[in-house]
Amino acid sequence: MKHLFLAAPLILAAAVSAQAATFTIFDDQDAFAAQASNVTPVELSADSSVLTITGADVRFNDGVLRDRINLNDAPDTVFTFNQAVLGFGGLFDLSPFGAGAGISLTVTVGDASFALAETIAPETAGSFFGFLSDTAFTSFSLSEGTGGLPVETYELSNVVSAPAPIPLPASLPLLAAALGAFAVLHRRQGRA
């Protein structure tokens, strides 16, 4: 019986960590901003201090990202934030270079990867696409979608993110409780 009580916290911790993240997709920037608690513009440049974008064909021009995703069933372009965020969005334009494959997104939360249910359609022309998560993340990747052609070339601009709130250290409430207990003990000793 003692072993059962010792194993219960481990089983509970495993169940909690196995939860999947939930994502909400937006095609309207105002709706995205209304749902997110805090929306911050993100600079698109090779030397951005907030967001690093890596990929073989990534190019920046006056705040616009130009990129090409190739058919290889692997993440072609990776977006990595310097702090955790709950959401990302921007104006995607897949039309200037002709029809393509569209874009699939995969979000990395801890050690797990989640493919978003919706893709960015090949005919998207300067439209907002964004997503919010109930779980903070620091990176996501783009790969070719399921459209007819094996390549997708796109432009991305007016990027926004929803930074995750910085959590209090887990020990802070314990410290506050301990200091309160010391204050109560000190007051009681002073009366005696």
Short mmCIF file of C-alpha atoms in Angstrom, two decimals:
data_model
loop_
_atom_site.label_atom_id
_atom_site.label_comp_id
_atom_site.label_asym_id
_atom_site.label_seq_id
_atom_site.Cartn_x
_atom_site.Cartn_y
_atom_site.Cartn_z
CA MET A 1 0.00 0.00 0.00
CA LYS A 2 2.89 2.33 0.82
CA HIS A 3 4.29 1.85 -2.70
CA LEU A 4 0.94 2.85 -4.19
CA PHE A 5 1.04 6.17 -2.34
CA LEU A 6 4.60 6.77 -3.51
CA ALA A 7 3.72 5.96 -7.13
CA ALA A 8 0.56 8.11 -7.23
CA PRO A 9 2.39 11.46 -7.59
CA LEU A 10 4.51 10.06 -10.43
CA ILE A 11 1.46 8.76 -12.26
CA LEU A 12 -0.32 12.10 -11.80
CA ALA A 13 2.73 14.03 -13.06
CA ALA A 14 2.95 11.81 -16.15
CA ALA A 15 -0.75 12.31 -16.89
CA VAL A 16 -0.48 16.09 -16.55
CA SER A 17 2.61 16.32 -18.78
CA ALA A 18 0.97 14.17 -21.47
CA GLN A 19 -1.78 16.73 -22.10
CA ALA A 20 -1.97 18.03 -25.64
CA ALA A 21 -1.88 21.71 -26.45
CA THR A 22 -5.03 23.23 -27.92
CA PHE A 23 -4.80 25.72 -30.80
CA THR A 24 -7.25 28.30 -32.12
CA ILE A 25 -6.79 29.45 -35.72
CA PHE A 26 -7.59 33.01 -36.85
CA ASP A 27 -8.04 34.57 -40.28
CA ASP A 28 -8.89 37.99 -38.82
CA GLN A 29 -6.21 40.09 -37.12
CA ASP A 30 -8.73 41.99 -34.95
CA ALA A 31 -10.23 38.73 -33.67
CA PHE A 32 -6.71 37.45 -32.93
CA ALA A 33 -5.86 40.63 -31.00
CA ALA A 34 -9.14 40.50 -29.07
CA GLN A 35 -8.55 36.90 -27.99
CA ALA A 36 -4.88 37.35 -27.08
CA SER A 37 -4.17 39.06 -23.78
CA ASN A 38 -1.19 40.96 -25.19
CA VAL A 39 -0.20 41.45 -28.83
CA THR A 40 3.27 42.70 -29.73
CA PRO A 41 4.57 43.63 -33.19
CA VAL A 42 7.61 41.58 -34.23
CA GLU A 43 10.39 42.95 -36.41
CA LEU A 44 11.24 40.77 -39.38
CA SER A 45 14.97 41.08 -39.98
CA ALA A 46 18.08 38.93 -39.98
CA ASP A 47 19.24 40.54 -36.72
CA SER A 48 15.95 40.55 -34.77
CA SER A 49 16.44 40.16 -31.03
CA VAL A 50 12.96 38.69 -30.52
CA LEU A 51 12.55 36.15 -33.33
CA THR A 52 15.10 34.05 -35.19
CA ILE A 53 14.00 32.61 -38.53
CA THR A 54 16.14 29.91 -40.12
CA GLY A 55 15.76 28.21 -43.47
CA ALA A 56 17.69 27.62 -46.68
CA ASP A 57 15.76 30.21 -48.71
CA VAL A 58 14.91 32.85 -46.06
CA ARG A 59 15.41 36.45 -47.26
CA PHE A 60 14.47 39.76 -45.64
CA ASN A 61 13.62 42.96 -47.51
CA ASP A 62 12.27 46.07 -45.73
CA GLY A 63 10.44 44.14 -43.00
CA VAL A 64 9.10 41.48 -45.36
CA LEU A 65 10.18 37.84 -45.20
CA ARG A 66 10.48 36.06 -48.54
CA ASP A 67 10.88 32.31 -48.37
CA ARG A 68 10.55 29.14 -50.43
CA ILE A 69 9.45 25.81 -48.98
CA ASN A 70 10.59 22.71 -50.89
CA LEU A 71 9.11 19.25 -51.09
CA ASN A 72 11.01 17.13 -48.59
CA ASP A 73 8.40 16.43 -45.88
CA ALA A 74 10.61 18.11 -43.29
CA PRO A 75 10.43 21.51 -41.62
CA ASP A 76 11.92 23.99 -44.08
CA THR A 77 11.66 27.19 -42.07
CA VAL A 78 11.88 27.39 -38.27
CA PHE A 79 10.70 30.37 -36.22
CA THR A 80 12.29 30.55 -32.74
CA PHE A 81 11.33 33.16 -30.13
CA ASN A 82 13.73 34.29 -27.41
CA GLN A 83 10.92 33.97 -24.83
CA ALA A 84 7.80 31.82 -24.68
CA VAL A 85 4.72 32.99 -26.59
CA LEU A 86 1.10 31.91 -26.75
CA GLY A 87 0.45 33.00 -30.31
CA PHE A 88 1.75 34.12 -33.68
CA GLY A 89 0.20 35.76 -36.71
CA GLY A 90 0.96 37.78 -39.81
CA LEU A 91 -0.05 38.69 -43.33
CA PHE A 92 0.79 35.78 -45.63
CA ASP A 93 0.91 36.22 -49.39
CA LEU A 94 1.34 33.00 -51.36
CA SER A 95 0.09 34.44 -54.66
CA PRO A 96 2.93 36.54 -56.15
CA PHE A 97 4.84 33.51 -57.35
CA GLY A 98 2.00 31.37 -58.70
CA ALA A 99 0.13 28.38 -57.33
CA GLY A 100 1.99 26.16 -54.91
CA ALA A 101 1.57 23.58 -52.18
CA GLY A 102 0.26 25.84 -49.41
CA ILE A 103 1.90 25.85 -45.99
CA SER A 104 1.59 23.43 -43.06
CA LEU A 105 2.55 24.57 -39.56
CA THR A 106 3.95 22.46 -36.73
CA VAL A 107 4.28 23.93 -33.22
CA THR A 108 6.84 22.56 -30.77
CA VAL A 109 5.74 22.57 -27.12
CA GLY A 110 8.46 21.16 -24.90
CA ASP A 111 9.43 17.82 -26.43
CA ALA A 112 6.15 17.37 -28.33
CA SER A 113 5.22 18.58 -31.83
CA PHE A 114 1.69 19.48 -32.87
CA ALA A 115 0.64 19.88 -36.50
CA LEU A 116 -2.05 22.54 -36.84
CA ALA A 117 -5.28 21.22 -38.32
CA GLU A 118 -5.55 24.08 -40.81
CA THR A 119 -3.00 24.96 -43.45
CA ILE A 120 -2.38 28.23 -45.24
CA ALA A 121 -4.06 27.75 -48.62
CA PRO A 122 -2.04 28.19 -51.84
CA GLU A 123 -4.39 30.96 -53.01
CA THR A 124 -3.85 33.11 -49.86
CA ALA A 125 -3.14 36.67 -51.01
CA GLY A 126 -2.10 39.12 -48.31
CA SER A 127 -4.46 37.64 -45.72
CA PHE A 128 -3.97 37.33 -41.99
CA PHE A 129 -3.26 33.88 -40.59
CA GLY A 130 -2.61 33.42 -36.90
CA PHE A 131 -2.94 30.93 -34.09
CA LEU A 132 -3.15 30.98 -30.30
CA SER A 133 -2.22 28.12 -27.99
CA ASP A 134 -3.32 27.35 -24.45
CA THR A 135 0.28 26.24 -23.80
CA ALA A 136 3.35 28.45 -24.19
CA PHE A 137 5.84 27.58 -26.93
CA THR A 138 9.11 28.98 -28.27
CA SER A 139 9.24 27.60 -31.80
CA PHE A 140 7.21 26.45 -34.76
CA SER A 141 8.07 25.35 -38.28
CA LEU A 142 6.66 25.70 -41.77
CA SER A 143 6.67 22.96 -44.39
CA GLU A 144 4.92 22.39 -47.71
CA GLY A 145 1.17 21.89 -47.58
CA THR A 146 -1.00 19.43 -49.42
CA GLY A 147 -1.63 21.58 -52.52
CA GLY A 148 -0.92 20.32 -56.01
CA LEU A 149 2.67 21.48 -56.45
CA PRO A 150 5.74 20.41 -54.43
CA VAL A 151 6.99 23.93 -53.66
CA GLU A 152 5.54 27.02 -52.01
CA THR A 153 7.03 30.50 -52.21
CA TYR A 154 5.54 33.14 -49.94
CA GLU A 155 5.93 36.55 -48.35
CA LEU A 156 5.20 37.33 -44.71
CA SER A 157 4.75 40.79 -43.18
CA ASN A 158 3.09 42.64 -40.27
CA VAL A 159 3.97 39.87 -37.84
CA VAL A 160 2.60 39.91 -34.29
CA SER A 161 3.09 37.61 -31.32
CA ALA A 162 1.29 37.08 -28.03
CA PRO A 163 4.03 36.79 -25.39
CA ALA A 164 3.31 34.35 -22.57
CA PRO A 165 3.16 35.84 -19.08
CA ILE A 166 6.31 35.18 -17.09
CA PRO A 167 5.33 32.78 -14.30
CA LEU A 168 6.30 33.37 -10.71
CA PRO A 169 8.91 30.97 -9.43
CA ALA A 170 7.23 27.99 -7.77
CA SER A 171 9.09 28.70 -4.54
CA LEU A 172 7.82 32.29 -4.21
CA PRO A 173 4.48 31.36 -2.53
CA LEU A 174 6.36 29.02 -0.20
CA LEU A 175 8.76 31.81 0.74
CA ALA A 176 5.86 34.18 1.40
CA ALA A 177 4.13 31.57 3.59
CA ALA A 178 7.33 30.93 5.55
CA LEU A 179 7.92 34.65 6.13
CA GLY A 180 4.31 35.02 7.29
CA ALA A 181 4.72 32.11 9.69
CA PHE A 182 7.89 33.65 11.13
CA ALA A 183 6.08 36.96 11.61
CA VAL A 184 3.22 35.24 13.47
CA LEU A 185 5.68 33.30 15.67
CA HIS A 186 7.67 36.45 16.40
CA ARG A 187 4.50 38.33 17.37
CA ARG A 188 3.37 35.49 19.70
CA GLN A 189 6.78 35.33 21.38
CA GLY A 190 6.68 39.09 21.92
CA ARG A 191 3.37 38.82 23.83
CA ALA A 192 4.56 36.05 26.15
#
